[in-house]
PDB file of C-alpha atoms in Angstrom:
ATOM      1  CA  MET K   1       0.060  -0.010   0.017  1.00 53.00           C
ATOM      2  CA  THR K   2       1.105   3.622  -0.856  1.00 76.00           C
ATOM      3  CA  GLY K   3      -0.438   5.515   2.116  1.00 94.00           C
ATOM      4  CA  TRP K   4      -2.505   7.524  -0.446  1.00 97.00           C
ATOM      5  CA  HIS K   5      -6.302   7.781  -0.091  1.00 98.00           C
ATOM      6  CA  ILE K   6      -7.491  10.359  -2.423  1.00 97.00           C
ATOM      7  CA  GLY K   7     -10.863  12.091  -1.876  1.00 97.00           C
ATOM      8  CA  VAL K   8     -12.285  13.500  -5.004  1.00 96.00           C
ATOM      9  CA  ILE K   9     -15.089  16.108  -4.640  1.00 96.00           C
ATOM     10  CA  GLY K  10     -16.705  16.489  -8.054  1.00 90.00           C
ATOM     11  CA  GLY K  11     -18.756  19.564  -8.973  1.00 70.00           C
ATOM     12  CA  SER K  12     -20.693  20.507 -11.971  1.00 64.00           C
ATOM     13  CA  GLY K  13     -19.378  18.331 -14.885  1.00 60.00           C
ATOM     14  CA  LEU K  14     -17.653  15.609 -12.932  1.00 66.00           C
ATOM     15  CA  TYR K  15     -20.180  13.120 -11.585  1.00 63.00           C
ATOM     16  CA  GLY K  16     -18.081  10.161 -11.296  1.00 66.00           C
ATOM     17  CA  VAL K  17     -14.517   8.632 -11.666  1.00 78.00           C
ATOM     18  CA  ASP K  18     -13.699   6.036 -14.245  1.00 75.00           C
ATOM     19  CA  GLY K  19     -11.493   3.024 -14.006  1.00 81.00           C
ATOM     20  CA  ILE K  20     -11.904   2.286 -10.300  1.00 87.00           C
ATOM     21  CA  GLU K  21     -11.489  -1.368  -9.184  1.00 90.00           C
ATOM     22  CA  GLY K  22     -13.861  -2.810  -6.684  1.00 90.00           C
ATOM     23  CA  GLY K  23     -15.904   0.334  -6.292  1.00 91.00           C
ATOM     24  CA  GLU K  24     -19.013   0.582  -4.369  1.00 94.00           C
ATOM     25  CA  TRP K  25     -21.309   3.374  -3.000  1.00 95.00           C
ATOM     26  CA  VAL K  26     -21.127   3.570   0.844  1.00 97.00           C
ATOM     27  CA  ASP K  27     -23.154   5.533   3.090  1.00 98.00           C
ATOM     28  CA  VAL K  28     -21.212   7.311   5.867  1.00 98.00           C
ATOM     29  CA  ALA K  29     -22.842   8.770   9.004  1.00 98.00           C
ATOM     30  CA  SER K  30     -21.565  12.139  10.309  1.00 98.00           C
ATOM     31  CA  PRO K  31     -22.459  13.984  13.593  1.00 98.00           C
ATOM     32  CA  TRP K  32     -22.550  17.062  11.302  1.00 98.00           C
ATOM     33  CA  GLY K  33     -25.600  15.938   9.358  1.00 98.00           C
ATOM     34  CA  GLU K  34     -26.213  14.568   5.993  1.00 98.00           C
ATOM     35  CA  PRO K  35     -23.479  14.583   3.287  1.00 98.00           C
ATOM     36  CA  SER K  36     -24.408  15.489  -0.323  1.00 98.00           C
ATOM     37  CA  ASP K  37     -24.609  11.670  -1.209  1.00 97.00           C
ATOM     38  CA  ALA K  38     -23.145   8.214  -0.646  1.00 97.00           C
ATOM     39  CA  ILE K  39     -19.392   8.027  -1.444  1.00 96.00           C
ATOM     40  CA  PHE K  40     -18.169   5.883  -4.318  1.00 95.00           C
ATOM     41  CA  THR K  41     -14.925   4.085  -3.003  1.00 95.00           C
ATOM     42  CA  GLY K  42     -12.527   1.649  -4.411  1.00 95.00           C
ATOM     43  CA  ARG K  43      -8.996   1.376  -5.609  1.00 94.00           C
ATOM     44  CA  LEU K  44      -6.788   2.270  -8.766  1.00 92.00           C
ATOM     45  CA  GLY K  45      -3.763  -0.143  -8.229  1.00 90.00           C
ATOM     46  CA  ASP K  46      -2.449   0.509  -4.748  1.00 92.00           C
ATOM     47  CA  VAL K  47      -4.126   3.892  -4.332  1.00 95.00           C
ATOM     48  CA  ARG K  48      -7.551   4.078  -2.665  1.00 96.00           C
ATOM     49  CA  VAL K  49      -9.909   6.683  -3.956  1.00 96.00           C
ATOM     50  CA  SER K  50     -13.191   8.011  -2.687  1.00 96.00           C
ATOM     51  CA  PHE K  51     -15.478  10.085  -4.836  1.00 96.00           C
ATOM     52  CA  LEU K  52     -18.238  12.433  -3.499  1.00 96.00           C
ATOM     53  CA  PRO K  53     -20.512  14.239  -5.891  1.00 95.00           C
ATOM     54  CA  ARG K  54     -20.707  17.631  -4.405  1.00 95.00           C
ATOM     55  CA  HIS K  55     -24.320  18.349  -5.588  1.00 94.00           C
ATOM     56  CA  GLY K  56     -25.544  14.938  -5.194  1.00 94.00           C
ATOM     57  CA  ARG K  57     -26.197  12.469  -8.153  1.00 91.00           C
ATOM     58  CA  GLY K  58     -28.540  14.335 -10.410  1.00 87.00           C
ATOM     59  CA  HIS K  59     -27.340  17.861  -9.204  1.00 88.00           C
ATOM     60  CA  GLY K  60     -30.077  18.381  -6.722  1.00 93.00           C
ATOM     61  CA  ILE K  61     -28.337  20.412  -4.121  1.00 96.00           C
ATOM     62  CA  ALA K  62     -27.741  24.284  -4.410  1.00 96.00           C
ATOM     63  CA  PRO K  63     -24.409  25.754  -3.501  1.00 96.00           C
ATOM     64  CA  SER K  64     -25.880  27.480  -0.445  1.00 97.00           C
ATOM     65  CA  ASP K  65     -27.396  24.269   0.748  1.00 97.00           C
ATOM     66  CA  LEU K  66     -24.321  22.027   0.672  1.00 98.00           C
ATOM     67  CA  ASN K  67     -23.452  20.551   3.944  1.00 98.00           C
ATOM     68  CA  ALA K  68     -19.701  21.043   3.522  1.00 98.00           C
ATOM     69  CA  ARG K  69     -19.030  20.022   7.167  1.00 98.00           C
ATOM     70  CA  ALA K  70     -20.622  16.633   6.608  1.00 98.00           C
ATOM     71  CA  ASN K  71     -18.890  16.135   3.273  1.00 98.00           C
ATOM     72  CA  ILE K  72     -15.468  16.711   4.573  1.00 98.00           C
ATOM     73  CA  ASP K  73     -16.133  14.834   7.970  1.00 98.00           C
ATOM     74  CA  CYS K  74     -17.383  11.756   5.991  1.00 98.00           C
ATOM     75  CA  LEU K  75     -14.335  11.691   3.753  1.00 98.00           C
ATOM     76  CA  LYS K  76     -12.079  11.961   6.817  1.00 98.00           C
ATOM     77  CA  ARG K  77     -14.023   9.108   8.532  1.00 98.00           C
ATOM     78  CA  LEU K  78     -13.251   6.963   5.376  1.00 98.00           C
ATOM     79  CA  GLY K  79      -9.652   7.475   5.888  1.00 98.00           C
ATOM     80  CA  VAL K  80      -9.068   9.964   3.024  1.00 98.00           C
ATOM     81  CA  THR K  81      -5.568  11.507   3.292  1.00 98.00           C
ATOM     82  CA  ASP K  82      -5.717  14.195   0.668  1.00 98.00           C
ATOM     83  CA  ILE K  83      -8.606  16.073  -1.164  1.00 98.00           C
ATOM     84  CA  LEU K  84      -8.905  17.084  -4.763  1.00 97.00           C
ATOM     85  CA  SER K  85     -11.695  19.385  -5.504  1.00 97.00           C
ATOM     86  CA  VAL K  86     -12.900  19.657  -9.131  1.00 95.00           C
ATOM     87  CA  SER K  87     -15.190  22.676  -9.750  1.00 93.00           C
ATOM     88  CA  SER K  88     -16.734  24.536 -12.734  1.00 92.00           C
ATOM     89  CA  VAL K  89     -15.765  28.223 -12.470  1.00 95.00           C
ATOM     90  CA  GLY K  90     -16.202  31.375 -14.663  1.00 95.00           C
ATOM     91  CA  GLY K  91     -13.147  33.032 -16.206  1.00 97.00           C
ATOM     92  CA  LEU K  92     -12.241  36.602 -15.014  1.00 98.00           C
ATOM     93  CA  SER K  93      -9.511  37.258 -17.639  1.00 96.00           C
ATOM     94  CA  GLU K  94      -9.072  36.727 -21.251  1.00 95.00           C
ATOM     95  CA  ALA K  95      -6.411  34.025 -20.543  1.00 96.00           C
ATOM     96  CA  ARG K  96      -8.845  32.045 -18.385  1.00 97.00           C
ATOM     97  CA  ALA K  97     -10.919  31.116 -21.307  1.00 95.00           C
ATOM     98  CA  PRO K  98     -13.647  28.641 -21.513  1.00 93.00           C
ATOM     99  CA  GLY K  99     -12.222  25.046 -21.635  1.00 94.00           C
ATOM    100  CA  THR K 100      -8.994  25.840 -19.760  1.00 96.00           C
ATOM    101  CA  PHE K 101      -8.221  24.648 -16.285  1.00 97.00           C
ATOM    102  CA  THR K 102      -6.887  26.686 -13.372  1.00 98.00           C
ATOM    103  CA  ILE K 103      -4.891  25.176 -10.596  1.00 98.00           C
ATOM    104  CA  VAL K 104      -6.122  27.596  -7.929  1.00 98.00           C
ATOM    105  CA  ASP K 105      -3.747  28.637  -5.158  1.00 98.00           C
ATOM    106  CA  GLN K 106      -5.648  31.408  -3.390  1.00 98.00           C
ATOM    107  CA  PHE K 107      -9.218  32.318  -2.480  1.00 98.00           C
ATOM    108  CA  ILE K 108     -11.270  35.233  -1.516  1.00 98.00           C
ATOM    109  CA  ASP K 109     -14.330  34.098   0.354  1.00 98.00           C
ATOM    110  CA  ARG K 110     -17.621  36.151  -0.323  1.00 98.00           C
ATOM    111  CA  THR K 111     -19.949  33.632   0.940  1.00 98.00           C
ATOM    112  CA  ARG K 112     -22.555  34.438   3.492  1.00 96.00           C
ATOM    113  CA  GLY K 113     -24.050  32.407   6.377  1.00 92.00           C
ATOM    114  CA  ARG K 114     -22.433  29.048   5.508  1.00 97.00           C
ATOM    115  CA  PRO K 115     -21.027  27.152   8.589  1.00 97.00           C
ATOM    116  CA  SER K 116     -17.306  27.522   7.858  1.00 98.00           C
ATOM    117  CA  SER K 117     -15.696  25.764  10.843  1.00 98.00           C
ATOM    118  CA  PHE K 118     -15.939  22.481  12.796  1.00 98.00           C
ATOM    119  CA  PHE K 119     -14.796  24.375  15.815  1.00 98.00           C
ATOM    120  CA  GLY K 120     -16.558  26.900  18.046  1.00 98.00           C
ATOM    121  CA  THR K 121     -17.496  27.908  21.644  1.00 98.00           C
ATOM    122  CA  GLY K 122     -16.402  24.993  23.894  1.00 98.00           C
ATOM    123  CA  MET K 123     -13.400  24.069  21.540  1.00 98.00           C
ATOM    124  CA  VAL K 124     -11.842  27.018  19.730  1.00 98.00           C
ATOM    125  CA  ALA K 125      -9.222  26.504  17.036  1.00 98.00           C
ATOM    126  CA  HIS K 126      -7.664  28.860  14.599  1.00 98.00           C
ATOM    127  CA  VAL K 127      -5.850  27.226  11.625  1.00 98.00           C
ATOM    128  CA  SER K 128      -3.732  29.092   9.221  1.00 98.00           C
ATOM    129  CA  MET K 129      -5.218  29.787   5.756  1.00 98.00           C
ATOM    130  CA  ALA K 130      -2.243  31.874   4.406  1.00 98.00           C
ATOM    131  CA  ASP K 131      -1.387  29.143   1.967  1.00 98.00           C
ATOM    132  CA  PRO K 132      -4.824  27.416   1.498  1.00 98.00           C
ATOM    133  CA  VAL K 133      -3.771  24.602  -1.013  1.00 98.00           C
ATOM    134  CA  CYS K 134      -1.328  21.861  -0.833  1.00 98.00           C
ATOM    135  CA  PRO K 135       1.557  22.794  -3.319  1.00 98.00           C
ATOM    136  CA  ARG K 136       2.469  19.030  -3.720  1.00 97.00           C
ATOM    137  CA  LEU K 137      -1.066  17.964  -4.692  1.00 98.00           C
ATOM    138  CA  SER K 138      -1.513  21.050  -6.838  1.00 98.00           C
ATOM    139  CA  GLN K 139       1.562  20.323  -8.834  1.00 98.00           C
ATOM    140  CA  LEU K 140       0.514  16.727  -9.400  1.00 98.00           C
ATOM    141  CA  ALA K 141      -2.986  18.065 -10.416  1.00 98.00           C
ATOM    142  CA  GLY K 142      -1.576  20.399 -12.970  1.00 98.00           C
ATOM    143  CA  ASP K 143       0.767  17.743 -14.442  1.00 98.00           C
ATOM    144  CA  ALA K 144      -2.202  15.448 -14.726  1.00 98.00           C
ATOM    145  CA  ALA K 145      -4.499  17.961 -16.421  1.00 97.00           C
ATOM    146  CA  GLU K 146      -1.760  18.775 -19.024  1.00 98.00           C
ATOM    147  CA  ALA K 147      -1.245  15.032 -19.685  1.00 97.00           C
ATOM    148  CA  ALA K 148      -4.877  14.867 -20.343  1.00 95.00           C
ATOM    149  CA  GLY K 149      -4.661  17.488 -23.065  1.00 95.00           C
ATOM    150  CA  ALA K 150      -6.108  20.605 -21.104  1.00 95.00           C
ATOM    151  CA  THR K 151      -4.734  24.137 -21.330  1.00 96.00           C
ATOM    152  CA  VAL K 152      -3.660  24.666 -17.730  1.00 98.00           C
ATOM    153  CA  HIS K 153      -2.936  27.927 -15.728  1.00 98.00           C
ATOM    154  CA  ARG K 154      -0.963  27.058 -12.567  1.00 98.00           C
ATOM    155  CA  GLY K 155      -1.913  29.606  -9.900  1.00 98.00           C
ATOM    156  CA  GLY K 156      -4.572  32.134  -9.546  1.00 98.00           C
ATOM    157  CA  THR K 157      -7.224  33.509  -6.954  1.00 98.00           C
ATOM    158  CA  CYS K 158     -10.637  32.068  -6.994  1.00 98.00           C
ATOM    159  CA  LEU K 159     -13.424  34.471  -5.781  1.00 98.00           C
ATOM    160  CA  VAL K 160     -16.009  32.333  -4.022  1.00 98.00           C
ATOM    161  CA  MET K 161     -19.455  34.060  -4.174  1.00 98.00           C
ATOM    162  CA  GLU K 162     -22.660  33.041  -2.488  1.00 97.00           C
ATOM    163  CA  GLY K 163     -24.892  32.352  -5.473  1.00 93.00           C
ATOM    164  CA  PRO K 164     -26.985  30.784  -6.712  1.00 94.00           C
ATOM    165  CA  GLN K 165     -27.526  33.856  -8.980  1.00 94.00           C
ATOM    166  CA  PHE K 166     -24.427  34.773 -11.217  1.00 92.00           C
ATOM    167  CA  SER K 167     -22.705  38.117 -10.794  1.00 95.00           C
ATOM    168  CA  THR K 168     -23.744  41.635 -11.603  1.00 95.00           C
ATOM    169  CA  ARG K 169     -21.418  43.303 -14.240  1.00 95.00           C
ATOM    170  CA  ALA K 170     -20.359  45.718 -11.385  1.00 96.00           C
ATOM    171  CA  GLU K 171     -19.345  42.681  -9.116  1.00 97.00           C
ATOM    172  CA  SER K 172     -17.539  40.993 -11.939  1.00 97.00           C
ATOM    173  CA  HIS K 173     -15.461  44.199 -12.606  1.00 97.00           C
ATOM    174  CA  LEU K 174     -14.935  44.557  -8.950  1.00 98.00           C
ATOM    175  CA  TYR K 175     -13.509  40.954  -8.612  1.00 98.00           C
ATOM    176  CA  ARG K 176     -11.362  41.518 -11.560  1.00 98.00           C
ATOM    177  CA  SER K 177      -9.890  44.680 -10.020  1.00 98.00           C
ATOM    178  CA  TRP K 178      -9.076  42.546  -6.904  1.00 98.00           C
ATOM    179  CA  GLY K 179      -6.791  40.354  -9.066  1.00 98.00           C
ATOM    180  CA  CYS K 180      -9.233  37.331  -9.088  1.00 98.00           C
ATOM    181  CA  CYS K 181      -8.723  34.992 -12.025  1.00 98.00           C
ATOM    182  CA  VAL K 182     -11.788  32.590 -11.775  1.00 98.00           C
ATOM    183  CA  ILE K 183     -15.073  32.804  -9.931  1.00 98.00           C
ATOM    184  CA  GLY K 184     -17.183  29.948  -8.337  1.00 97.00           C
ATOM    185  CA  MET K 185     -19.756  29.210  -5.698  1.00 97.00           C
ATOM    186  CA  THR K 186     -18.415  26.141  -3.830  1.00 96.00           C
ATOM    187  CA  ALA K 187     -14.825  26.188  -2.773  1.00 97.00           C
ATOM    188  CA  MET K 188     -15.546  27.941   0.312  1.00 98.00           C
ATOM    189  CA  PRO K 189     -15.880  26.799   3.164  1.00 98.00           C
ATOM    190  CA  GLU K 190     -14.699  23.427   1.594  1.00 98.00           C
ATOM    191  CA  ALA K 191     -10.948  24.491   1.604  1.00 98.00           C
ATOM    192  CA  LYS K 192     -11.316  25.884   5.163  1.00 98.00           C
ATOM    193  CA  LEU K 193     -12.893  22.746   6.431  1.00 98.00           C
ATOM    194  CA  ALA K 194     -10.273  20.495   4.790  1.00 98.00           C
ATOM    195  CA  ARG K 195      -7.530  22.356   6.566  1.00 98.00           C
ATOM    196  CA  GLU K 196      -9.307  22.012   9.924  1.00 98.00           C
ATOM    197  CA  ALA K 197      -9.535  18.326   9.281  1.00 98.00           C
ATOM    198  CA  GLU K 198      -5.895  18.058   8.428  1.00 98.00           C
ATOM    199  CA  LEU K 199      -6.451  17.107   4.841  1.00 98.00           C
ATOM    200  CA  PRO K 200      -4.154  18.619   2.164  1.00 98.00           C
ATOM    201  CA  PHE K 201      -6.488  20.185  -0.516  1.00 98.00           C
ATOM    202  CA  ALA K 202      -6.047  21.129  -4.071  1.00 98.00           C
ATOM    203  CA  MET K 203      -8.528  22.601  -6.592  1.00 98.00           C
ATOM    204  CA  ILE K 204      -8.925  22.360 -10.292  1.00 97.00           C
ATOM    205  CA  GLY K 205     -11.259  25.203 -11.751  1.00 96.00           C
ATOM    206  CA  MET K 206     -12.716  23.971 -15.005  1.00 94.00           C
ATOM    207  CA  VAL K 207     -13.650  27.282 -16.754  1.00 94.00           C
ATOM    208  CA  THR K 208     -17.094  27.219 -18.438  1.00 92.00           C
ATOM    209  CA  ASP K 209     -17.784  30.964 -19.287  1.00 92.00           C
ATOM    210  CA  TYR K 210     -16.305  34.510 -18.951  1.00 93.00           C
ATOM    211  CA  ASP K 211     -18.891  35.512 -16.196  1.00 92.00           C
ATOM    212  CA  CYS K 212     -20.363  38.971 -17.369  1.00 92.00           C
ATOM    213  CA  TRP K 213     -17.391  41.355 -17.428  1.00 94.00           C
ATOM    214  CA  ARG K 214     -17.173  41.499 -21.155  1.00 91.00           C
ATOM    215  CA  GLU K 215     -19.480  44.486 -21.772  1.00 81.00           C
ATOM    216  CA  GLU K 216     -20.124  43.605 -25.476  1.00 76.00           C
ATOM    217  CA  GLU K 217     -21.377  40.142 -24.676  1.00 71.00           C
ATOM    218  CA  ALA K 218     -24.414  38.831 -22.756  1.00 71.00           C
ATOM    219  CA  GLY K 219     -23.929  37.626 -19.220  1.00 70.00           C
ATOM    220  CA  VAL K 220     -23.404  33.928 -18.402  1.00 71.00           C
ATOM    221  CA  ASP K 221     -26.416  31.542 -18.372  1.00 71.00           C
ATOM    222  CA  VAL K 222     -26.917  27.918 -17.543  1.00 75.00           C
ATOM    223  CA  ALA K 223     -27.247  26.933 -21.112  1.00 76.00           C
ATOM    224  CA  GLN K 224     -23.819  28.285 -21.851  1.00 74.00           C
ATOM    225  CA  VAL K 225     -22.417  26.515 -18.722  1.00 75.00           C
ATOM    226  CA  ILE K 226     -23.862  23.161 -19.676  1.00 78.00           C
ATOM    227  CA  ALA K 227     -22.565  23.298 -23.148  1.00 77.00           C
ATOM    228  CA  GLN K 228     -19.098  23.739 -21.872  1.00 81.00           C
ATOM    229  CA  LEU K 229     -19.483  21.213 -19.125  1.00 80.00           C
ATOM    230  CA  SER K 230     -19.691  18.372 -21.415  1.00 79.00           C
ATOM    231  CA  ALA K 231     -16.545  19.498 -23.316  1.00 80.00           C
ATOM    232  CA  ASN K 232     -14.756  19.852 -20.023  1.00 85.00           C
ATOM    233  CA  ALA K 233     -15.966  16.405 -18.522  1.00 86.00           C
ATOM    234  CA  ALA K 234     -13.700  14.204 -20.664  1.00 87.00           C
ATOM    235  CA  ASN K 235     -10.603  16.154 -19.609  1.00 91.00           C
ATOM    236  CA  ALA K 236     -11.705  16.170 -15.980  1.00 91.00           C
ATOM    237  CA  ARG K 237     -12.121  12.437 -15.864  1.00 91.00           C
ATOM    238  CA  ALA K 238      -8.812  11.846 -17.654  1.00 92.00           C
ATOM    239  CA  THR K 239      -7.066  14.235 -15.278  1.00 94.00           C
ATOM    240  CA  VAL K 240      -8.266  12.449 -12.211  1.00 94.00           C
ATOM    241  CA  LEU K 241      -7.045   9.025 -13.523  1.00 94.00           C
ATOM    242  CA  ASN K 242      -3.684  10.556 -14.577  1.00 96.00           C
ATOM    243  CA  LEU K 243      -3.319  11.903 -11.124  1.00 96.00           C
ATOM    244  CA  LEU K 244      -4.046   8.652  -9.424  1.00 95.00           C
ATOM    245  CA  ARG K 245      -1.632   6.884 -11.658  1.00 95.00           C
ATOM    246  CA  ALA K 246       1.192   9.421 -11.127  1.00 96.00           C
ATOM    247  CA  LEU K 247       1.191   9.561  -7.301  1.00 96.00           C
ATOM    248  CA  PRO K 248       4.680   8.661  -5.808  1.00 95.00           C
ATOM    249  CA  SER K 249       4.969   5.119  -4.601  1.00 92.00           C
ATOM    250  CA  GLU K 250       4.784   6.295  -0.897  1.00 95.00           C
ATOM    251  CA  ARG K 251       2.990   9.203   0.430  1.00 96.00           C
ATOM    252  CA  ALA K 252       5.500  11.660   2.315  1.00 95.00           C
ATOM    253  CA  PRO K 253       3.956  13.493   5.318  1.00 96.00           C
ATOM    254  CA  SER K 254       2.567  17.017   4.698  1.00 97.00           C
ATOM    255  CA  ALA K 255       2.600  19.908   7.166  1.00 97.00           C
ATOM    256  CA  THR K 256      -1.232  19.873   6.937  1.00 98.00           C
ATOM    257  CA  ASP K 257      -1.336  16.474   8.384  1.00 98.00           C
ATOM    258  CA  THR K 258      -0.613  17.846  11.948  1.00 98.00           C
ATOM    259  CA  CYS K 259      -1.647  21.574  11.491  1.00 98.00           C
ATOM    260  CA  LEU K 260      -4.117  21.305  14.571  1.00 98.00           C
ATOM    261  CA  ASP K 261      -1.020  20.898  16.843  1.00 98.00           C
ATOM    262  CA  THR K 262      -0.586  24.733  16.697  1.00 97.00           C
ATOM    263  CA  ALA K 263      -4.271  25.614  16.291  1.00 98.00           C
ATOM    264  CA  LEU K 264      -6.210  24.357  19.312  1.00 98.00           C
ATOM    265  CA  ILE K 265      -6.428  27.136  22.057  1.00 98.00           C
ATOM    266  CA  THR K 266      -9.140  26.042  24.413  1.00 98.00           C
ATOM    267  CA  ALA K 267      -7.624  24.670  27.599  1.00 97.00           C
ATOM    268  CA  PRO K 268      -8.563  20.963  28.158  1.00 96.00           C
ATOM    269  CA  PRO K 269     -10.555  21.716  31.452  1.00 96.00           C
ATOM    270  CA  ALA K 270     -12.757  24.147  29.508  1.00 98.00           C
ATOM    271  CA  ARG K 271     -13.501  22.018  26.537  1.00 98.00           C
ATOM    272  CA  ASP K 272     -17.118  20.943  25.686  1.00 98.00           C
ATOM    273  CA  PRO K 273     -17.479  17.139  25.770  1.00 98.00           C
ATOM    274  CA  ASP K 274     -20.364  17.192  23.379  1.00 98.00           C
ATOM    275  CA  LEU K 275     -18.335  19.180  20.879  1.00 98.00           C
ATOM    276  CA  LEU K 276     -15.225  17.030  21.352  1.00 98.00           C
ATOM    277  CA  ALA K 277     -17.381  14.009  20.589  1.00 98.00           C
ATOM    278  CA  ARG K 278     -18.462  15.566  17.244  1.00 98.00           C
ATOM    279  CA  LEU K 279     -14.947  16.325  16.454  1.00 98.00           C
ATOM    280  CA  ASP K 280     -13.708  12.672  16.822  1.00 98.00           C
ATOM    281  CA  ALA K 281     -12.840  12.229  13.230  1.00 98.00           C
ATOM    282  CA  VAL K 282     -11.674  15.787  12.485  1.00 98.00           C
ATOM    283  CA  ALA K 283      -9.478  16.300  15.509  1.00 98.00           C
ATOM    284  CA  GLY K 284      -9.171  12.952  17.034  1.00 97.00           C
ATOM    285  CA  ARG K 285      -5.413  12.670  16.040  1.00 98.00           C
ATOM    286  CA  ALA K 286      -4.702  15.892  17.875  1.00 98.00           C
ATOM    287  CA  PHE K 287      -6.706  15.181  20.932  1.00 97.00           C
ATOM    288  CA  ALA K 288      -4.885  11.745  21.252  1.00 95.00           C
ATOM    289  CA  ALA K 289      -1.644  13.480  21.036  1.00 94.00           C
ATOM    290  CA  GLY K 290      -2.510  15.706  24.041  1.00 92.00           C
ATOM    291  CA  ARG K 291      -2.972  18.795  22.114  1.00 92.00           C
TER     292      ARG K 291
END
């Protein structure tokens, strides 16, 4: 065994992973509520992989209604070591054209009201989000996408908006002025929660449209997005397979694996037992280490 267990969270356009051996859909219970769907888990050679359709099979869950805490918690409970997020996004520059892939390395979170932490009163923790993605996994994802034939942009800031409506033109221009390269609705709080669960995280943004900053064109609509989704899907599936096949023979430790060691701040006597019980998968390693 290699030590790798890759969790793949598939967004619009990626609803499954091809080539998985012995795969089966499994239901995982979480104290954080219901995840988006059952999780398809199996192997590709020595690498275990678990796939979660972010919006559920049939795309029935809106971005604001996603239970990201349950999704991340369930992947952690299955033994996932690293997470690859695949999401459809809009392009905020000419270079990030429809059909291209962006390996995101930064985020600006403009979501509202979504539970964004596993921690809280009774067990406070502050993880660093200065560098929100795993450089090792991001490098592998970029290489895998290029091998699949995609045009890949390595690096770039993703603006995560609440949705479900698309941007106004004023918003789109504002986000461009902030230096954002792509825009989506689902990467937050997903990336924050993955960090709290000590899971290295990488994101592939599959560009479907130019949002609405091009004044001479109509704004993005669902028909345009769906048309590009089918074109992106084959590259996305090939990218995931390439990544799984190209993983190093053994998984070296990541700094994210132990990031809670310097994040937990509530003194043990003041910790809420009920919250600790809910954190058994997310923070069990750190608690067992006496943190």
